[in-house]
């Protein structure tokens, strides 16, 4: 049997996931991270993007985190997400619409809409879409 | 002897008051449910981030962030969480009493206090008592939001960084159960190592990208979540305390109505007796 560790995902609104996993794959500020049991203690920021959890039975579960922090302690991975949701609950259409809206906001980036906010919106929306695609790939 | 009509009037007014208090009791009871749910939702995040901060404070880092360094306490800062409205029994005044004792204890060591106040009641209290209020957040409402609290937190963080305060405490009510609420004072800064932490040996995190930036973001988020949790918890306390206070008021009104009714009946009886006595007396005089 594969070695496991605890993984806990919480967002400011509630507890999203808590259980034993064999691997956590997330997007840190410096790039993709794959964390397995026995990883050295690590503290990193998270970029908006999918968080994939590999379960003991080989199943994979996908969550979406729009930024936050990830802490690795021997045997525990804690993800403090700004907002997190189960990938199933993200609406495909809503994500596409959000991307469109963000791109429009950026092209119209006149004085009234500040540019950095628009980029953040775009990053968030594309991250959501990435999560959905990830999920779809798995379903196929 | 008070006339019967005055007593009837008084009974009527007590009954009206009773209607108001019992309505408030029911409103508070239904709001209490909702605020308790919010409190439960805010808890996991606040607890986890407290753990992470505890680990962080224990890590034997090469780099000690200024939030982790304990300085001699020359000035102390408080973030005080109170309610917006009254009618909730001794909830606020109990907390203020605890706080004032704490402030006095520091003052005896020549440590002045700076206050950041959340909620209208704290503002009112410190306006009359006096105190160095550096930030105030009023009208938090029943659905507090993190955004509305950030300003006050930022102010205290700035004061800590420019060393105008050397320690930051959070004062609020702890929700033990719906009947019991306990005032508590909790240290926020400098970060307190987690005493139950089992990883006491020499270790440090890998920080990505950069320790300073990361810790700063994390501490900011930590303070926000702790203050937010305290506010949400205090709101739950407020509704529970109001429910109890209003229940007591309703019961007291009931008791008062009973006493007044008794008094009214006595007065009525007395006046009837007197009338009879007068008639009998008059009849006897005619004979």
XYZ file of C-alpha atoms in Angstrom:
427
model
C 0.000 0.000 0.000
C 1.227 3.445 -0.848
C 2.284 5.760 1.915
C -0.265 8.453 2.693
C -0.405 11.797 4.385
C -3.179 14.015 5.655
C -4.361 16.776 3.431
C -6.584 19.593 4.573
C -8.067 22.233 2.327
C -9.846 25.115 4.007
C -11.137 28.342 2.602
C -12.249 31.379 4.533
C -15.850 30.213 4.165
C -15.570 26.581 5.159
C -13.691 23.323 5.199
C -13.436 21.850 1.695
C -11.525 18.638 2.113
C -9.864 16.656 4.837
C -8.494 13.157 4.434
C -5.644 10.812 3.514
C -3.958 11.271 0.149
C -0.857 9.919 -1.567
C 0.032 13.009 -3.562
C -0.918 16.687 -3.797
C -0.363 18.617 -7.020
C -0.835 22.373 -6.842
C 0.323 25.549 -8.531
C 2.737 27.454 -6.331
C 3.973 30.954 -7.041
C 7.118 29.466 -8.570
C 5.389 26.733 -10.552
C 3.733 23.350 -10.288
C 4.383 21.435 -7.114
C 3.984 17.729 -6.542
C 4.083 16.803 -2.877
C 4.384 13.272 -1.631
C 4.559 11.938 1.928
C 7.786 12.831 3.710
C 8.304 16.087 1.846
C 10.489 18.599 3.635
C 8.605 21.397 5.452
C 7.625 23.991 2.917
C 5.685 27.202 2.911
C 4.597 28.743 -0.353
C 2.034 31.020 -1.877
C -0.506 29.590 -4.293
C -1.496 30.891 -7.683
C -5.071 30.533 -8.837
C -5.367 27.069 -10.280
C -6.391 23.481 -9.832
C -5.319 21.452 -6.823
C -5.219 17.758 -7.593
C -5.320 15.132 -4.896
C -4.391 11.516 -5.536
C -6.230 9.179 -3.218
C -5.090 5.886 -1.821
C -7.233 3.921 -4.261
C -5.709 5.706 -7.263
C -8.672 8.015 -7.743
C -8.027 11.684 -8.335
C -9.989 14.597 -7.001
C -9.736 18.115 -8.349
C -10.340 21.330 -6.463
C -10.013 24.922 -7.463
C -8.132 27.422 -5.320
C -7.974 31.104 -6.200
C -4.716 31.818 -4.451
C -3.740 31.322 -0.839
C -1.011 29.467 0.997
C 0.254 25.929 1.139
C 2.065 24.517 4.130
C 3.838 21.179 4.211
C 4.632 19.548 7.521
C 5.921 15.967 7.687
C 2.663 14.022 7.106
C 0.305 16.998 6.849
C -0.355 19.280 3.917
C -2.495 22.290 4.738
C -3.919 24.450 1.994
C -5.261 27.805 3.132
C -7.176 28.916 0.095
C -8.658 32.370 -0.383
C -11.654 30.746 -1.986
C -11.759 27.093 -2.873
C -14.376 24.948 -4.495
C -14.790 21.443 -5.662
C -14.083 21.375 -9.381
C -17.466 19.788 -10.091
C -19.213 22.888 -8.869
C -17.447 25.248 -11.256
C -19.674 26.147 -14.132
C -18.101 25.748 -17.577
C -20.120 28.540 -19.119
C -19.568 30.899 -16.216
C -15.809 30.450 -16.491
C -15.818 31.163 -20.243
C -17.962 34.227 -19.675
C -15.637 35.473 -16.963
C -12.658 35.155 -19.299
C -14.457 37.104 -21.960
C -15.428 39.782 -19.494
C -11.880 40.052 -18.193
C -10.401 40.292 -21.694
C -12.926 42.938 -22.610
C -12.091 44.857 -19.476
C -8.407 44.717 -20.376
C -8.840 45.885 -23.933
C -11.050 48.680 -22.741
C -8.628 49.320 -19.933
C -9.384 52.980 -19.891
C -8.969 55.225 -16.901
C -11.987 53.857 -15.083
C -10.952 50.194 -14.870
C -7.615 49.594 -13.342
C -5.401 47.300 -15.305
C -3.996 45.165 -12.516
C -7.460 44.242 -11.364
C -8.409 43.174 -14.850
C -5.309 40.975 -15.120
C -6.126 39.390 -11.783
C -9.655 38.708 -13.001
C -8.312 37.138 -16.175
C -5.851 34.977 -14.258
C -8.613 33.769 -11.983
C -10.966 32.972 -14.841
C -8.381 31.095 -16.903
C -7.375 29.146 -13.826
C -10.970 28.081 -13.379
C -11.140 26.970 -16.967
C -7.892 25.070 -16.589
C -9.405 23.248 -13.634
C -12.459 22.295 -15.650
C -10.353 21.016 -18.518
C -8.286 18.992 -16.094
C -11.462 17.464 -14.789
C -12.817 16.738 -18.257
C -9.594 15.021 -19.291
C -9.968 12.702 -16.372
C -13.599 11.907 -17.150
C -12.818 10.864 -20.711
C -54.495 54.393 47.899
C -53.812 54.263 44.158
C -56.986 54.392 42.150
C -58.072 51.374 40.141
C -57.819 53.218 36.847
C -54.117 54.116 37.340
C -53.291 50.495 38.045
C -55.130 49.321 34.925
C -53.174 51.839 32.879
C -49.897 50.618 34.348
C -50.793 46.996 33.627
C -51.475 47.970 30.032
C -48.103 49.655 29.636
C -46.237 46.714 31.170
C -48.082 44.405 28.815
C -46.977 46.500 25.851
C -43.376 46.369 27.029
C -43.700 42.633 27.425
C -44.889 42.291 23.838
C -41.827 44.192 22.626
C -39.358 42.164 24.682
C -40.868 38.842 23.729
C -40.754 39.827 20.031
C -37.100 40.801 20.433
C -36.434 37.499 22.142
C -37.843 35.578 19.202
C -35.963 37.667 16.647
C -32.718 37.129 18.561
C -33.371 33.401 18.784
C -33.767 33.039 15.048
C -30.750 35.233 14.322
C -28.689 33.253 16.794
C -28.990 30.146 14.617
C -27.649 31.961 11.601
C -24.811 33.676 13.432
C -23.804 30.385 14.997
C -23.612 28.783 11.563
C -21.370 31.587 10.382
C -19.174 31.104 13.402
C -18.828 27.382 12.682
C -17.910 28.158 9.084
C -15.216 30.643 10.021
C -13.605 28.314 12.526
C -11.712 25.741 10.409
C -9.731 28.356 8.497
C -8.927 30.387 11.594
C -7.802 27.270 13.453
C -5.608 25.954 10.626
C -3.928 29.270 10.016
C -3.288 29.547 13.751
C -1.569 26.159 13.567
C 0.555 27.213 10.619
C 1.522 30.442 12.390
C 2.348 28.400 15.503
C 4.648 26.151 13.459
C 6.188 29.171 11.834
C 6.953 30.799 15.174
C 8.573 27.565 16.332
C 10.700 27.084 13.240
C 14.320 27.881 13.910
C 14.515 30.138 10.933
C 17.694 31.887 9.884
C 15.510 34.791 9.084
C 13.435 36.122 11.983
C 10.663 38.249 10.717
C 9.952 41.342 12.818
C 6.469 39.989 13.589
C 8.117 37.115 15.436
C 10.609 39.044 17.511
C 9.483 39.784 21.069
C 10.485 43.242 22.147
C 10.292 44.767 25.616
C 6.700 45.861 25.915
C 6.692 49.639 26.226
C 3.352 50.203 24.521
C 0.493 47.812 24.114
C -2.216 47.739 21.480
C -5.664 46.201 21.699
C -8.217 45.328 19.072
C -11.521 45.415 20.925
C -14.545 43.652 19.486
C -17.913 44.868 20.759
C -21.484 44.877 19.533
C -23.219 47.646 17.645
C -26.390 47.594 19.715
C -27.251 47.209 23.358
C -30.052 45.160 24.895
C -27.761 42.185 25.319
C -27.307 42.006 29.058
C -23.827 42.342 30.485
C -22.064 41.100 27.374
C -20.175 44.297 26.585
C -19.754 45.594 30.115
C -18.264 42.304 31.324
C -15.737 42.433 28.516
C -14.893 46.083 29.151
C -14.341 45.297 32.812
C -11.866 42.543 31.924
C -10.161 44.855 29.452
C -9.925 47.767 31.885
C -8.341 45.492 34.478
C -5.791 44.372 31.917
C -5.065 47.965 30.863
C -4.652 48.984 34.534
C -2.224 46.121 35.097
C -0.083 47.305 32.175
C -0.353 50.927 33.296
C 1.110 50.002 36.641
C 4.173 48.916 34.665
C 4.118 52.225 32.816
C 2.831 50.708 29.611
C 0.212 52.886 27.918
C -2.435 51.286 25.737
C -3.634 52.100 22.222
C -7.021 50.874 21.116
C -8.624 49.854 17.860
C -12.357 49.547 18.408
C -14.832 47.478 16.473
C -18.523 48.089 17.098
C -20.461 51.131 18.305
C -20.608 50.106 21.955
C -16.831 50.148 22.411
C -16.663 53.581 20.789
C -19.324 54.864 23.176
C -17.654 53.321 26.193
C -14.193 54.697 25.506
C -15.616 58.090 24.609
C -16.876 58.400 28.181
C -14.013 56.584 29.925
C -11.235 58.073 27.836
C -8.371 56.198 26.236
C -6.032 56.439 23.314
C -8.266 55.314 20.452
C -6.272 55.026 17.241
C -8.848 53.334 15.032
C -12.582 52.730 15.149
C -14.822 50.639 12.958
C -18.498 51.377 13.489
C -21.663 49.761 12.212
C -20.212 46.335 11.556
C -23.741 45.016 11.242
C -25.037 41.503 11.557
C -23.181 40.196 8.533
C -19.654 41.401 9.123
C -17.260 41.285 6.196
C -13.519 40.992 6.230
C -13.176 44.011 3.953
C -14.734 46.326 6.504
C -12.220 45.239 9.156
C -9.022 45.533 7.127
C -8.552 49.258 7.749
C -8.367 48.916 11.514
C -6.101 45.879 11.324
C -3.758 47.628 8.891
C -3.500 50.572 11.272
C -2.443 48.335 14.171
C 0.058 46.490 11.953
C 1.580 49.811 10.915
C 1.864 50.879 14.555
C 3.557 47.582 15.348
C 6.019 48.032 12.511
C 6.962 51.550 13.490
C 7.304 50.243 17.073
C 4.604 52.486 18.470
C 3.191 49.320 19.996
C 5.220 46.258 20.980
C 2.406 43.833 21.515
C -1.042 43.440 20.017
C -3.903 41.747 21.828
C -7.373 40.835 20.651
C -10.240 41.326 23.112
C -13.570 39.661 22.429
C -16.240 37.375 23.809
C -15.794 33.647 23.524
C -18.888 31.629 22.698
C -18.861 28.716 25.140
C -22.515 27.824 24.621
C -25.658 29.829 24.157
C -25.895 30.536 27.897
C -22.220 31.230 28.623
C -19.977 33.813 27.023
C -16.530 34.485 28.349
C -14.485 37.633 27.750
C -11.034 36.705 26.522
C -7.787 38.448 25.697
C -5.594 36.779 23.128
C -2.114 37.739 21.969
C -1.811 38.319 18.231
C 1.611 39.920 17.834
C 4.410 39.090 18.198
C 3.492 35.640 16.961
C 3.155 33.172 19.759
C 4.870 29.800 19.320
C 2.432 26.906 19.513
C 3.164 25.313 22.906
C 1.704 21.968 21.880
C 3.849 21.749 18.810
C 5.608 18.418 18.591
C 8.251 19.525 16.109
C 10.605 21.161 18.532
C 13.874 20.085 16.947
C 15.879 22.276 14.604
C 14.094 22.702 11.347
C 12.976 25.367 9.003
C 10.661 25.695 6.089
C 11.642 26.017 2.511
C 10.136 29.314 1.545
C 8.907 29.936 -1.948
C 9.471 32.474 -3.265
C 10.884 34.557 -0.442
C 10.507 34.296 3.313
C 9.846 37.936 4.024
C 7.179 38.449 1.393
C 5.507 35.166 2.209
C 5.416 35.694 5.964
C 4.087 39.189 5.515
C 1.197 37.935 3.399
C 0.531 35.082 5.755
C 0.556 37.260 8.866
C -1.798 39.736 7.241
C -4.156 36.910 6.383
C -3.729 35.474 9.884
C -4.723 38.712 11.572
C -7.662 39.167 9.246
C -8.955 35.698 9.907
C -8.482 35.967 13.679
C -10.239 39.311 13.877
C -12.960 38.156 11.510
C -13.507 35.009 13.554
C -13.664 37.079 16.735
C -16.222 39.421 15.186
C -18.376 36.559 13.949
C -18.123 34.829 17.314
C -19.006 38.041 19.094
C -22.086 38.426 16.894
C -23.209 34.947 17.894
C -22.636 35.884 21.556
C -24.591 39.093 21.031
C -27.668 37.322 19.697
C -27.543 34.648 22.382
C -27.068 37.220 25.137
C -29.899 39.317 23.741
C -32.158 36.306 23.658
C -31.443 35.582 27.320
C -31.751 39.230 28.373
C -35.064 39.583 26.575
C -36.353 36.331 28.035
C -35.553 37.652 31.507
C -37.263 40.928 30.710
C -40.368 39.104 29.488
C -40.437 36.967 32.632
C -40.011 40.032 34.829
C -42.841 41.806 33.042
C -45.042 38.764 33.633
C -44.244 38.891 37.337
C -44.932 42.595 37.463
C -48.293 42.137 35.744
C -49.254 39.525 38.325
C -48.327 41.818 41.202
C -50.200 44.735 39.678
C -53.287 42.597 39.052
C -53.246 41.554 42.682
C -52.931 45.164 43.734
C -55.784 46.144 41.417
C -58.077 43.444 42.814
C -57.258 44.513 46.348
C -58.056 48.117 45.519
C -61.307 47.131 43.831
C -62.270 44.952 46.772
C -61.435 47.730 49.184
C -63.535 50.273 47.350
C -66.527 47.865 47.214
C -66.192 47.149 50.916
C -66.010 50.807 51.665
C -69.104 51.519 49.583
C -71.053 48.785 51.381
C -69.892 50.136 54.723
C -71.027 53.600 53.728
C -74.488 52.321 52.636
C -74.893 50.306 55.806
C -73.701 53.260 57.865
C -76.182 55.585 56.062
C -79.095 53.116 56.553
C -78.239 52.768 60.247
C -78.248 56.539 60.641
C -81.797 56.772 59.150
C -83.285 54.369 61.673
